[in-house]
Coordinates of C-alpha atoms in Angstrom, one line a residue:
Chain A
X1 CA -30.3 -33.3 60.4
X2 CA -33.9 -34.2 61.0
X3 CA -33.9 -32.3 64.3
X4 CA -33.4 -29.0 62.5
X5 CA -36.8 -29.2 61.1
X6 CA -39.3 -28.6 63.7
X7 CA -42.3 -29.1 61.4
X8 CA -42.9 -31.9 59.0
X9 CA -43.6 -29.5 56.2
X10 CA -40.1 -28.2 55.8
X11 CA -38.7 -31.7 55.9
X12 CA -41.1 -32.8 53.3
X13 CA -40.0 -30.0 51.1
X14 CA -36.5 -31.0 51.3
X15 CA -37.4 -34.6 50.4
X16 CA -39.5 -33.4 47.5
X17 CA -36.8 -31.1 46.2
X18 CA -34.2 -33.9 46.4
X19 CA -36.5 -36.4 44.7
X20 CA -37.3 -34.0 41.9
X21 CA -33.6 -33.4 41.5
X22 CA -32.9 -37.0 41.2
X23 CA -35.9 -37.7 39.1
X24 CA -35.3 -35.0 36.6
X25 CA -31.6 -35.6 36.3
X26 CA -32.4 -39.2 35.4
X27 CA -35.0 -38.1 32.8
X28 CA -32.7 -37.8 29.9
X29 CA -30.6 -34.7 30.8
X30 CA -27.3 -35.2 29.2
X31 CA -24.2 -35.4 31.4
X32 CA -22.1 -32.3 31.6
X33 CA -19.3 -31.9 29.2
X34 CA -16.5 -30.5 31.2
X35 CA -14.1 -29.2 28.7
X36 CA -10.5 -28.5 29.6
X37 CA -8.6 -25.9 27.7
X38 CA -5.5 -25.5 29.8
X39 CA -4.1 -25.1 33.2
X40 CA -2.4 -22.4 35.2
X41 CA 0.1 -22.7 38.0
X42 CA -0.3 -20.4 41.0
X43 CA 3.0 -19.3 42.5
X44 CA 3.2 -21.8 45.3
X45 CA 3.9 -25.5 45.6
X46 CA 1.1 -27.7 44.2
X47 CA -0.5 -24.6 42.6
X48 CA -1.4 -26.2 39.3
X49 CA -5.1 -25.6 38.5
X50 CA -6.8 -26.9 35.4
X51 CA -9.4 -24.7 33.7
X52 CA -12.7 -26.5 33.5
X53 CA -16.1 -25.1 32.5
X54 CA -18.7 -26.1 35.1
X55 CA -22.4 -25.7 34.3
X56 CA -23.3 -22.0 33.7
X57 CA -19.6 -21.0 34.1
X58 CA -16.8 -20.2 31.8
X59 CA -13.6 -22.2 32.3
X60 CA -12.4 -21.4 35.8
X61 CA -9.5 -22.7 37.9
X62 CA -10.6 -25.9 39.5
X63 CA -9.3 -26.3 43.1
X64 CA -11.6 -29.2 43.8
X65 CA -14.3 -30.9 41.9
X66 CA -16.6 -32.3 44.6
X67 CA -17.8 -30.3 46.4
X68 CA -17.0 -27.7 43.7
X69 CA -14.4 -25.0 44.5
X70 CA -13.6 -22.9 41.5
X71 CA -11.3 -19.8 41.5
X72 CA -11.8 -16.7 39.3
X73 CA -8.7 -16.2 37.0
X74 CA -7.2 -12.9 38.1
X75 CA -7.3 -11.1 34.7
X76 CA -11.1 -11.1 35.1
X77 CA -10.8 -8.4 37.8
X78 CA -9.3 -6.1 35.2
X79 CA -12.3 -6.3 32.9
X80 CA -15.0 -4.6 34.9
X81 CA -15.6 -3.4 38.4
X82 CA -18.3 -6.1 38.6
X83 CA -17.3 -9.7 38.3
X84 CA -19.3 -11.5 35.6
X85 CA -21.6 -14.2 37.0
X86 CA -20.1 -16.9 34.8
X87 CA -16.6 -16.1 36.2
X88 CA -17.6 -15.6 39.9
X89 CA -15.8 -18.0 42.2
X90 CA -17.5 -21.0 43.7
X91 CA -17.0 -22.6 47.1
X92 CA -19.2 -25.3 48.7
X93 CA -18.5 -27.2 51.9
X94 CA -20.8 -30.2 51.5
X95 CA -21.1 -32.4 48.5
X96 CA -24.8 -33.2 48.8
X97 CA -26.0 -30.2 46.7
X98 CA -29.4 -30.4 44.9
X99 CA -28.9 -30.7 41.2
X100 CA -32.3 -29.2 40.5
X101 CA -34.6 -26.7 42.2
X102 CA -38.2 -26.3 41.3
X103 CA -39.5 -22.8 42.1
X104 CA -43.1 -24.2 42.3
X105 CA -42.1 -26.0 45.5
X106 CA -39.1 -24.0 46.8
X107 CA -39.9 -22.1 50.0
X108 CA -37.9 -20.0 52.3
X109 CA -39.1 -20.6 55.9
X110 CA -38.6 -18.2 58.8
X111 CA -39.3 -19.9 62.1
X112 CA -38.1 -20.3 65.7
X113 CA -38.6 -17.4 68.1
X114 CA -41.2 -15.6 66.0
X115 CA -44.9 -14.9 66.5
X116 CA -45.7 -15.6 62.8
X117 CA -43.7 -18.3 61.1
X118 CA -43.4 -17.7 57.4
X119 CA -43.1 -19.9 54.3
X120 CA -42.3 -17.8 51.2
X121 CA -41.9 -18.6 47.6
X122 CA -39.5 -16.6 45.4
X123 CA -42.6 -14.9 43.9
X124 CA -43.8 -14.0 47.4
X125 CA -40.4 -12.4 48.1
X126 CA -40.5 -10.4 44.9
X127 CA -44.1 -9.3 45.3
X128 CA -44.5 -8.7 49.0
X129 CA -41.3 -6.9 49.9
X130 CA -39.4 -3.9 48.7
X131 CA -36.6 -4.7 46.4
X132 CA -33.2 -3.4 47.5
X133 CA -29.9 -3.3 45.6
X134 CA -26.3 -3.2 46.9
X135 CA -23.0 -3.5 45.2
X136 CA -20.8 -5.7 47.5
X137 CA -17.7 -7.8 47.5
X138 CA -18.1 -11.4 48.4
X139 CA -14.7 -12.8 49.5
X140 CA -13.9 -16.2 51.0
X141 CA -12.4 -16.0 54.5
X142 CA -9.5 -18.1 53.1
X143 CA -8.9 -16.1 49.9
X144 CA -5.1 -16.1 49.2
X145 CA -4.5 -19.0 51.7
X146 CA -2.0 -20.6 49.3
X147 CA 0.4 -17.7 50.1
X148 CA 0.4 -18.4 53.8
X149 CA 4.0 -18.8 55.0
X150 CA 4.4 -21.3 56.5
X151 CA 1.7 -23.1 54.5
X152 CA -1.4 -24.2 56.3
X153 CA -4.1 -26.8 55.5
X154 CA -7.3 -25.8 53.8
X155 CA -8.4 -24.6 50.4
X156 CA -5.3 -23.4 48.6
X157 CA -6.7 -20.4 46.9
X158 CA -4.7 -17.8 45.0
X159 CA -6.2 -14.3 45.1
X160 CA -9.3 -15.2 43.1
X161 CA -11.7 -16.4 45.7
X162 CA -13.5 -13.1 45.6
X163 CA -15.9 -11.2 43.4
X164 CA -17.9 -8.0 43.3
X165 CA -21.6 -8.0 42.2
X166 CA -24.7 -5.9 42.2
X167 CA -27.0 -7.9 44.5
X168 CA -30.8 -7.5 44.5
X169 CA -33.2 -8.9 46.9
X170 CA -35.2 -8.1 50.0
X171 CA -34.0 -6.8 53.3
X172 CA -33.6 -9.6 55.9
X173 CA -34.9 -7.0 58.4
X174 CA -38.1 -6.7 56.5
X175 CA -38.6 -10.5 56.6
X176 CA -37.9 -10.6 60.4
X177 CA -40.3 -7.8 61.0
X178 CA -43.0 -9.6 59.1
X179 CA -42.4 -12.7 61.2
X180 CA -42.6 -10.6 64.4
X181 CA -39.7 -11.6 66.6
X182 CA -40.2 -12.7 70.2
X183 CA -38.6 -10.5 72.8
X184 CA -35.9 -13.0 73.5
X185 CA -34.6 -13.3 69.9
X186 CA -30.8 -13.2 70.0
X187 CA -29.3 -14.8 67.0
X188 CA -30.5 -15.6 63.5
X189 CA -29.3 -18.9 62.0
X190 CA -29.2 -19.6 58.3
X191 CA -29.4 -22.9 56.4
X192 CA -29.2 -23.7 52.7
X193 CA -30.3 -26.8 50.8
X194 CA -26.8 -28.3 50.7
X195 CA -26.5 -31.3 53.0
X196 CA -23.6 -33.5 54.2
X197 CA -22.8 -36.8 52.5
X198 CA -21.7 -38.7 55.6
X199 CA -24.1 -39.1 58.5
X200 CA -21.8 -37.6 61.0
X201 CA -20.9 -34.4 59.2
X202 CA -22.5 -31.3 60.7
X203 CA -24.9 -29.5 58.3
X204 CA -23.6 -26.1 57.1
X205 CA -25.2 -23.4 59.2
X206 CA -24.2 -19.8 59.9
X207 CA -25.5 -17.3 62.4
X208 CA -25.5 -13.6 62.9
X209 CA -26.5 -11.5 65.9
X210 CA -29.9 -9.9 65.7
X211 CA -28.1 -6.5 65.4
X212 CA -25.8 -7.6 62.5
X213 CA -28.7 -9.3 60.8
X214 CA -30.9 -6.2 61.0
X215 CA -28.4 -3.9 59.2
X216 CA -29.8 -1.9 56.3
X217 CA -27.9 -3.7 53.6
X218 CA -28.2 -7.4 54.7
X219 CA -30.2 -9.0 51.9
X220 CA -31.9 -12.2 50.9
X221 CA -30.8 -11.8 47.3
X222 CA -32.5 -13.3 44.3
X223 CA -30.5 -11.5 41.6
X224 CA -26.8 -11.0 40.9
X225 CA -25.7 -8.5 38.3
X226 CA -29.3 -8.3 37.0
X227 CA -29.7 -12.1 36.5
X228 CA -31.0 -14.9 38.7
X229 CA -28.1 -16.3 40.7
X230 CA -26.0 -18.9 39.0
X231 CA -26.9 -22.4 40.4
X232 CA -23.4 -22.8 41.8
X233 CA -23.5 -19.4 43.5
X234 CA -26.7 -20.3 45.4
X235 CA -29.8 -20.2 43.2
X236 CA -32.4 -19.2 44.0
X237 CA -31.6 -17.3 47.2
X238 CA -28.4 -16.3 48.9
X239 CA -27.8 -14.3 52.0
X240 CA -25.8 -11.2 51.3
X241 CA -23.8 -9.7 54.2
X242 CA -21.9 -6.8 52.8
X243 CA -18.5 -6.2 54.4
X244 CA -18.5 -9.7 55.9
X245 CA -16.5 -12.7 54.7
X246 CA -18.4 -15.0 52.4
X247 CA -18.8 -17.8 54.9
X248 CA -21.9 -15.9 56.1
X249 CA -23.3 -15.6 52.6
X250 CA -25.4 -18.8 52.9
X251 CA -26.2 -20.2 49.4
X252 CA -29.5 -21.9 48.4
X253 CA -30.9 -20.3 51.5
X254 CA -34.1 -22.0 52.5
X255 CA -34.4 -21.7 56.2
X256 CA -34.0 -18.9 58.7
X257 CA -34.3 -19.8 62.4
X258 CA -34.5 -17.2 65.1
X259 CA -32.7 -18.4 68.2
X260 CA -32.9 -17.2 71.8
X261 CA -29.3 -18.2 72.5
X262 CA -25.9 -17.9 71.1
X263 CA -25.3 -20.4 68.3
X264 CA -22.5 -22.9 68.9
X265 CA -23.0 -25.2 65.9
X266 CA -19.8 -26.6 64.4
X267 CA -19.5 -24.1 61.6
X268 CA -19.4 -21.2 64.0
X269 CA -17.7 -22.9 66.9
X270 CA -14.9 -24.1 66.5
X271 CA -14.9 -23.6 62.7
X272 CA -14.3 -20.2 61.1
X273 CA -12.7 -18.6 64.2
X274 CA -9.8 -16.3 64.4
X275 CA -7.4 -15.4 67.3
X276 CA -9.0 -12.7 69.5
X277 CA -6.5 -9.9 69.0
X278 CA -6.2 -6.8 66.9
X279 CA -4.5 -8.5 63.9
X280 CA -6.3 -11.9 64.2
X281 CA -2.8 -13.3 63.9
X282 CA -0.3 -15.5 65.7
X283 CA 3.3 -16.5 65.4
X284 CA 3.6 -19.9 63.6
X285 CA 3.4 -22.5 66.3
X286 CA 1.8 -20.2 68.8
X287 CA -1.6 -21.2 70.2
X288 CA -4.5 -18.7 70.4
X289 CA -5.6 -18.0 74.0
X290 CA -9.0 -17.1 72.9
X291 CA -10.8 -17.3 69.5
X292 CA -13.8 -15.4 68.2
X293 CA -15.9 -15.9 65.1
X294 CA -14.5 -14.3 61.9
X295 CA -16.6 -11.4 60.8
X296 CA -15.8 -8.3 58.7
X297 CA -13.2 -8.1 55.9
X298 CA -9.8 -6.3 56.2
X299 CA -8.9 -3.7 53.6
X300 CA -7.1 -5.0 50.5
X301 CA -6.0 -3.8 47.1
X302 CA -4.6 -5.4 43.9
X303 CA -3.0 -4.4 40.7
X304 CA -5.1 -6.0 38.0
X305 CA -3.6 -4.9 34.6
X306 CA -0.1 -6.2 35.0
X307 CA 0.9 -9.8 35.5
X308 CA 3.6 -10.8 37.9
X309 CA 6.8 -11.6 36.0
X310 CA 5.8 -9.5 33.0
X311 CA 8.4 -7.9 30.7
X312 CA 7.2 -4.5 29.7
X313 CA 8.1 -1.7 27.3
X314 CA 9.9 1.2 29.0
X315 CA 7.7 4.3 28.7
X316 CA 7.3 7.6 30.5
X317 CA 3.6 7.0 31.0
X318 CA 2.7 3.4 31.9
X319 CA -0.8 2.8 33.1
X320 CA -1.1 0.9 36.4
X321 CA -4.6 0.1 37.5
X322 CA -6.4 -2.1 40.0
X323 CA -9.1 -2.5 42.7
X324 CA -9.5 -2.0 46.4
X325 CA -12.2 -2.7 49.0
X326 CA -12.7 -3.0 52.7
X327 CA -15.5 -3.9 55.2
X328 CA -17.7 -1.0 54.2
X329 CA -16.1 2.2 55.5
X330 CA -15.1 2.8 51.9
X331 CA -11.8 3.4 50.3
X332 CA -10.1 6.7 51.1
X333 CA -7.0 6.4 49.0
X334 CA -4.8 3.9 47.2
X335 CA -1.0 4.4 47.0
X336 CA 1.4 2.8 44.5
X337 CA 5.1 2.1 44.8
X338 CA 7.4 0.9 42.0
X339 CA 10.5 0.7 44.2
X340 CA 9.7 -2.0 46.7
X341 CA 7.9 0.3 49.1
X342 CA 10.5 3.1 49.5
X343 CA 8.3 5.7 47.8
X344 CA 4.5 5.9 47.4
X345 CA 2.4 8.0 45.1
X346 CA -1.3 8.7 45.2
X347 CA -3.6 7.2 42.5
X348 CA -6.9 8.4 41.1
X349 CA -10.0 6.6 42.4
X350 CA -12.6 5.4 39.9
X351 CA -16.4 5.7 40.1
X352 CA -17.9 5.1 43.5
X353 CA -20.4 2.2 43.4
X354 CA -20.9 2.3 47.2
X355 CA -18.9 1.5 50.3
X356 CA -19.0 -2.3 49.9
X357 CA -18.0 -2.4 46.2
X358 CA -14.7 -2.9 44.5
X359 CA -13.3 0.6 44.0
X360 CA -11.1 0.9 40.9
X361 CA -8.0 3.1 40.9
X362 CA -5.3 4.0 38.4
X363 CA -2.2 6.0 37.8
X364 CA 0.7 6.4 35.4
X365 CA 4.3 5.7 36.2
X366 CA 7.6 6.1 34.4
X367 CA 9.4 2.9 33.7
X368 CA 13.0 3.2 32.4
X369 CA 14.6 0.7 30.0
X370 CA 16.5 -2.4 31.3
X371 CA 15.2 -2.1 34.9
X372 CA 13.5 -4.4 37.4
X373 CA 10.6 -3.0 39.3
X374 CA 8.6 -4.2 42.3
X375 CA 5.0 -2.8 42.0
X376 CA 2.9 -2.6 45.1
X377 CA -0.5 -1.1 45.9
X378 CA -1.6 0.0 49.4
X379 CA -5.2 0.9 50.2
X380 CA -6.3 3.0 53.2
X381 CA -10.0 3.1 54.2
X382 CA -12.0 6.1 55.5
X383 CA -11.2 5.4 59.1
X384 CA -7.5 5.2 58.4
X385 CA -7.0 1.4 58.4
X386 CA -4.4 0.3 55.9
X387 CA -3.1 -2.9 54.6
X388 CA -0.4 -4.8 56.4
X389 CA 3.1 -4.1 54.9
X390 CA 4.0 -7.7 55.7
X391 CA 1.7 -10.7 55.7
X392 CA 0.3 -11.7 59.1
X393 CA -0.1 -15.4 59.8
X394 CA -2.8 -17.6 61.5
X395 CA -3.2 -21.3 61.4
X396 CA -6.3 -21.2 59.2
X397 CA -5.0 -18.9 56.6
X398 CA -7.8 -16.3 57.1
X399 CA -7.8 -12.5 56.8
X400 CA -4.9 -12.0 54.5
X401 CA -4.5 -8.3 53.7
X402 CA -0.8 -7.9 53.0
X403 CA 0.5 -5.4 50.5
X404 CA 1.0 -7.8 47.5
X405 CA 4.0 -7.4 45.2
X406 CA 4.5 -8.1 41.5
X407 CA 7.8 -8.0 39.8
X408 CA 8.3 -6.7 36.3
X409 CA 11.2 -6.0 34.0
X410 CA 11.6 -3.5 31.2
X411 CA 13.2 -4.2 27.9
X412 CA 16.5 -2.4 27.4
Chain B
X1 CA -40.8 -40.3 28.8
X2 CA -44.5 -40.4 29.6
X3 CA -44.2 -43.7 31.4
X4 CA -41.3 -42.4 33.4
X5 CA -43.1 -39.3 34.4
X6 CA -46.1 -41.2 35.5
X7 CA -44.2 -43.7 37.6
X8 CA -42.1 -40.8 39.0
X9 CA -45.1 -38.8 40.1
X10 CA -46.8 -42.0 41.5
X11 CA -43.9 -42.3 43.9
X12 CA -44.1 -38.6 44.8
X13 CA -47.8 -39.0 45.2
X14 CA -47.5 -41.9 47.6
X15 CA -45.0 -40.0 49.6
X16 CA -46.7 -36.7 49.8
X17 CA -50.3 -37.5 49.6
X18 CA -52.2 -34.3 49.2
X19 CA -49.4 -32.4 47.4
X20 CA -49.8 -34.7 44.4
X21 CA -52.4 -32.6 42.7
X22 CA -50.5 -29.4 43.1
X23 CA -47.4 -30.8 41.6
X24 CA -49.1 -32.4 38.7
X25 CA -50.8 -29.2 37.9
X26 CA -47.6 -27.2 38.1
X27 CA -45.5 -26.2 35.1
X28 CA -42.4 -27.8 36.3
X29 CA -40.6 -27.2 33.0
X30 CA -40.8 -23.5 33.4
X31 CA -39.8 -23.1 36.9
X32 CA -37.2 -25.8 37.3
X33 CA -33.5 -25.1 37.1
X34 CA -31.0 -27.9 37.1
X35 CA -27.4 -28.6 36.4
X36 CA -25.4 -31.8 36.2
X37 CA -22.3 -31.9 38.4
X38 CA -19.1 -33.2 36.9
X39 CA -18.0 -36.5 38.4
X40 CA -14.6 -36.8 40.0
X41 CA -11.7 -36.4 37.6
X42 CA -9.5 -39.0 39.0
X43 CA -9.1 -41.3 42.0
X44 CA -6.1 -41.8 44.3
X45 CA -2.8 -42.8 42.8
X46 CA -1.4 -46.4 43.1
X47 CA 0.6 -47.2 46.2
X48 CA 0.2 -48.8 49.6
X49 CA -2.8 -47.2 51.3
X50 CA -4.5 -46.3 48.0
X51 CA -7.4 -48.6 48.9
X52 CA -8.0 -46.8 52.2
X53 CA -8.0 -43.4 50.5
X54 CA -10.3 -44.7 47.8
X55 CA -12.6 -46.2 50.3
X56 CA -13.0 -43.4 52.7
X57 CA -11.7 -40.0 51.5
X58 CA -13.8 -39.9 48.4
X59 CA -17.1 -40.5 50.3
X60 CA -17.2 -36.8 51.0
X61 CA -14.8 -35.2 48.5
X62 CA -12.9 -35.7 45.3
X63 CA -9.3 -36.8 45.4
X64 CA -8.1 -33.4 44.2
X65 CA -8.7 -32.2 47.8
X66 CA -5.5 -34.0 48.7
X67 CA -3.5 -33.1 45.6
X68 CA -4.0 -29.4 46.1
X69 CA -2.6 -29.5 49.6
X70 CA 0.9 -28.3 50.4
X71 CA 3.1 -31.1 51.6
X72 CA 2.1 -32.0 55.2
X73 CA 4.0 -34.1 57.7
X74 CA 2.7 -37.5 58.6
X75 CA 1.8 -36.0 62.0
X76 CA -0.2 -33.2 60.4
X77 CA -2.0 -35.7 58.1
X78 CA -2.9 -37.8 61.1
X79 CA -4.5 -34.8 62.8
X80 CA -6.4 -34.0 59.6
X81 CA -7.6 -37.6 59.2
X82 CA -8.7 -37.7 62.9
X83 CA -10.6 -34.5 62.3
X84 CA -12.3 -36.1 59.3
X85 CA -13.3 -39.0 61.5
X86 CA -14.2 -37.3 64.8
X87 CA -15.7 -34.1 63.4
X88 CA -17.0 -35.0 60.0
X89 CA -18.0 -38.6 60.6
X90 CA -15.7 -40.4 58.2
X91 CA -16.2 -44.1 58.9
X92 CA -12.5 -44.9 58.7
X93 CA -11.4 -47.6 61.2
X94 CA -8.8 -46.4 63.8
X95 CA -6.3 -49.0 62.7
X96 CA -6.2 -47.5 59.2
X97 CA -5.4 -44.0 60.2
X98 CA -1.6 -44.3 60.4
X99 CA -1.4 -46.2 57.2
X100 CA -3.5 -43.6 55.4
X101 CA -1.5 -40.7 56.8
X102 CA 1.7 -42.3 55.5
X103 CA 0.1 -42.8 52.1
X104 CA -1.1 -39.2 51.9
X105 CA 2.3 -37.8 53.0
X106 CA 4.0 -39.7 50.3
X107 CA 1.7 -38.5 47.5
X108 CA 3.7 -37.0 44.6
X109 CA 2.7 -33.8 42.9
X110 CA 0.2 -34.5 40.1
X111 CA 0.2 -32.8 36.8
X112 CA -3.5 -32.2 36.8
X113 CA -3.5 -31.2 33.1
X114 CA -2.7 -34.8 32.3
X115 CA -5.5 -36.1 34.5
X116 CA -8.2 -33.9 33.0
X117 CA -10.4 -33.5 31.0
X118 CA -12.8 -35.0 33.4
X119 CA -15.9 -37.0 32.8
X120 CA -16.5 -36.2 29.2
X121 CA -19.1 -38.9 28.6
X122 CA -17.8 -41.7 26.5
X123 CA -19.8 -43.0 23.5
X124 CA -22.1 -45.7 24.6
X125 CA -20.4 -49.1 24.6
X126 CA -22.0 -52.4 25.3
X127 CA -22.9 -53.3 28.8
X128 CA -21.0 -56.2 30.1
X129 CA -20.6 -57.8 33.4
X130 CA -17.0 -58.1 34.6
X131 CA -15.7 -55.2 32.5
X132 CA -16.0 -52.6 35.2
X133 CA -13.4 -51.1 37.6
X134 CA -14.5 -51.0 41.2
X135 CA -12.3 -48.0 42.1
X136 CA -13.8 -46.0 39.3
X137 CA -17.2 -47.2 40.3
X138 CA -16.7 -46.0 43.8
X139 CA -16.2 -42.5 42.7
X140 CA -19.4 -42.6 40.6
X141 CA -21.2 -44.2 43.5
X142 CA -20.1 -41.5 45.8
X143 CA -21.6 -38.9 43.5
X144 CA -24.8 -40.5 42.3
X145 CA -25.8 -43.4 44.6
X146 CA -24.6 -42.7 48.1
X147 CA -27.4 -40.4 49.2
X148 CA -29.9 -43.2 48.9
X149 CA -27.9 -46.4 49.2
X150 CA -25.6 -45.1 51.9
X151 CA -21.9 -45.0 52.6
X152 CA -21.7 -48.8 52.9
X153 CA -24.5 -49.7 50.4
X154 CA -26.9 -50.8 53.1
X155 CA -29.8 -48.6 51.8
X156 CA -29.4 -46.3 54.8
X157 CA -28.3 -43.0 53.0
X158 CA -30.0 -39.8 54.3
X159 CA -32.5 -39.9 51.5
X160 CA -32.7 -43.7 51.1
X161 CA -34.0 -44.3 54.6
X162 CA -36.9 -41.9 54.1
X163 CA -38.1 -43.6 50.9
X164 CA -41.1 -45.9 50.6
X165 CA -40.1 -48.5 49.8
X166 CA -36.6 -47.8 51.3
X167 CA -33.5 -47.9 49.1
X168 CA -32.2 -51.4 48.4
X169 CA -29.5 -52.9 50.6
X170 CA -26.7 -53.5 48.1
X171 CA -24.7 -55.7 50.5
X172 CA -27.2 -58.6 50.1
X173 CA -27.5 -59.0 46.4
X174 CA -26.0 -62.4 46.1
X175 CA -28.8 -64.0 44.3
X176 CA -29.2 -61.4 41.6
X177 CA -27.4 -61.9 38.3
X178 CA -25.1 -59.2 36.9
X179 CA -27.5 -58.7 34.1
X180 CA -30.4 -58.0 36.4
X181 CA -28.4 -55.4 38.3
X182 CA -27.2 -53.8 35.1
X183 CA -30.8 -53.6 33.9
X184 CA -31.9 -52.0 37.2
X185 CA -29.1 -49.3 37.1
X186 CA -29.7 -48.7 33.4
X187 CA -33.5 -48.5 33.4
X188 CA -34.5 -47.9 37.0
X189 CA -36.9 -49.9 39.0
X190 CA -40.6 -49.4 38.6
X191 CA -42.5 -48.8 41.8
X192 CA -39.5 -47.4 43.6
X193 CA -37.5 -44.2 43.6
X194 CA -34.7 -45.9 41.7
X195 CA -34.3 -43.8 38.5
X196 CA -32.8 -44.8 35.2
X197 CA -29.2 -43.8 34.9
X198 CA -28.6 -44.4 31.2
X199 CA -29.0 -40.7 30.5
X200 CA -26.4 -39.7 33.0
X201 CA -23.9 -42.5 33.0
X202 CA -22.2 -44.1 30.1
X203 CA -22.5 -47.9 29.7
X204 CA -18.9 -48.1 30.9
X205 CA -19.6 -46.1 34.0
X206 CA -22.5 -48.4 34.7
X207 CA -20.2 -51.3 34.5
X208 CA -17.8 -49.6 36.9
X209 CA -20.7 -49.0 39.4
X210 CA -21.7 -52.7 39.1
X211 CA -18.1 -53.7 39.9
X212 CA -18.1 -51.5 43.0
X213 CA -21.6 -52.6 44.1
X214 CA -20.4 -56.2 43.9
X215 CA -17.6 -55.4 46.3
X216 CA -19.8 -53.7 48.9
X217 CA -20.8 -56.8 50.9
X218 CA -17.2 -57.5 51.7
X219 CA -16.3 -54.0 52.9
X220 CA -18.5 -53.3 55.9
X221 CA -16.6 -51.6 58.7
X222 CA -15.8 -53.5 61.8
X223 CA -17.9 -52.3 64.7

């Protein structure tokens, strides 16, 4: 790890932060009381998830405890177009996460192929750069992996490894401009304060091309839904890359390195790669000829107000509502079927919070007594891309965007 | 608290020299955010191979990483373990891999609700040597101690080796009495970065850690 720090200053900062973390946590802070209320079983084998309230969080579905991976219970997505901070999913790769951060000493460094290396406090970011806001969906690359068929190894998420928030921060481009890039700048690499436990584990780093990093809406965010970021979502700074899978949204961001070459660190190559074809998919057992880094999200939609397996009252006007999102072209329309995909009807779209946000939709359907229905939603974005009617498969369980189905029955 | 703060900043001061003044002047209470991470809810279930899983897997992650996985074949588990060793630096010896794969393949579904709630601190009980459980201690060690004292307790964790004085080598504690070690874990060690753990760990947890620390000298990997 030490070689990542070209100057002693940054490395000392890390040491300081860690020591303060250890020191303060030992100074009489009470251990966390993780209360369990119940558990829920996702509809796949070994899908039982206890509800536990981690610090600053309401009880969420625990996939793993250390490093923490917490899933948002799906009914939360029916409450509001923005996912509350205390319900927002959590996913860390490395268990050595600081347990305290002191803003007096915290700095974001920008270094590498720059003419003017920077070391900025949170206050510097807030005072020296224009604040920018963007509503954007943050979704784990492996969201819904538990539904892969055949099953694959990795975090066995249901559909709740995603969330939509109003992010506020500074444009990454503005920071890079202030640092004055050298002419050979090619990729920008991001590092957070999380560190491996074992000596041999690669530190978690992600990189973007200079073009992708310079996009209007790529932010170094210090607020989420009007509040400082929750600790477990990356306090005090998080990279926000609207339209891209969450693996790029580096948490506890404290170091930005400008590279003059393509980054081949472990977490970009070979990790987080997808088959290099139009669907990013393979037949089970097939090997990819070539792989490329995962990048932007595929269009998805969900029904949020009806639970799979529900028994409902038959009515001529039953409200069905949900959410849709894509990589940032924006949602053009969402269709609903109640007969297993034979017929589709248009739905009304809700308020537009921007191209990267969840877009709510709703419609009414007639449900007759004593029937079984299969409800499905299908989103199409503004360039005509739609969800897959049947789930595609890849060995990492990435990119799922199948039309999901829920079954309901009506009382006779 | 004042004494603790003083000795704490003394250490920082020695390490960081000129930064000392800046830190002492800062209003740490206003700008510091901290949380306490839950400790692991449970360790691996009894069975042949449990010892290997409890020695190596939980260095980097809690046991629930395994129990949320869909059933994998022994061959698939072997691939996964080799990836943990070759890519992520898990110090598992080669001759344990097959045994561990077999153990992981045979894990039964866990009713997680019966294993939680996790780490609700127990009321303080008396400290006592010989009452701890080394398996439980290892999980606590992996969460709280490993960054300084290292995977094998040799004081060579990523933080420990940067400290002045360095973190203690726990594999060579033969001369220390249990009571001395308990006191050090409980109250910290003045003049070093070793903090007091009595606010974070229950007395029983400290007993578990001691039991694990006592086992460290016998567990070094074969080179």
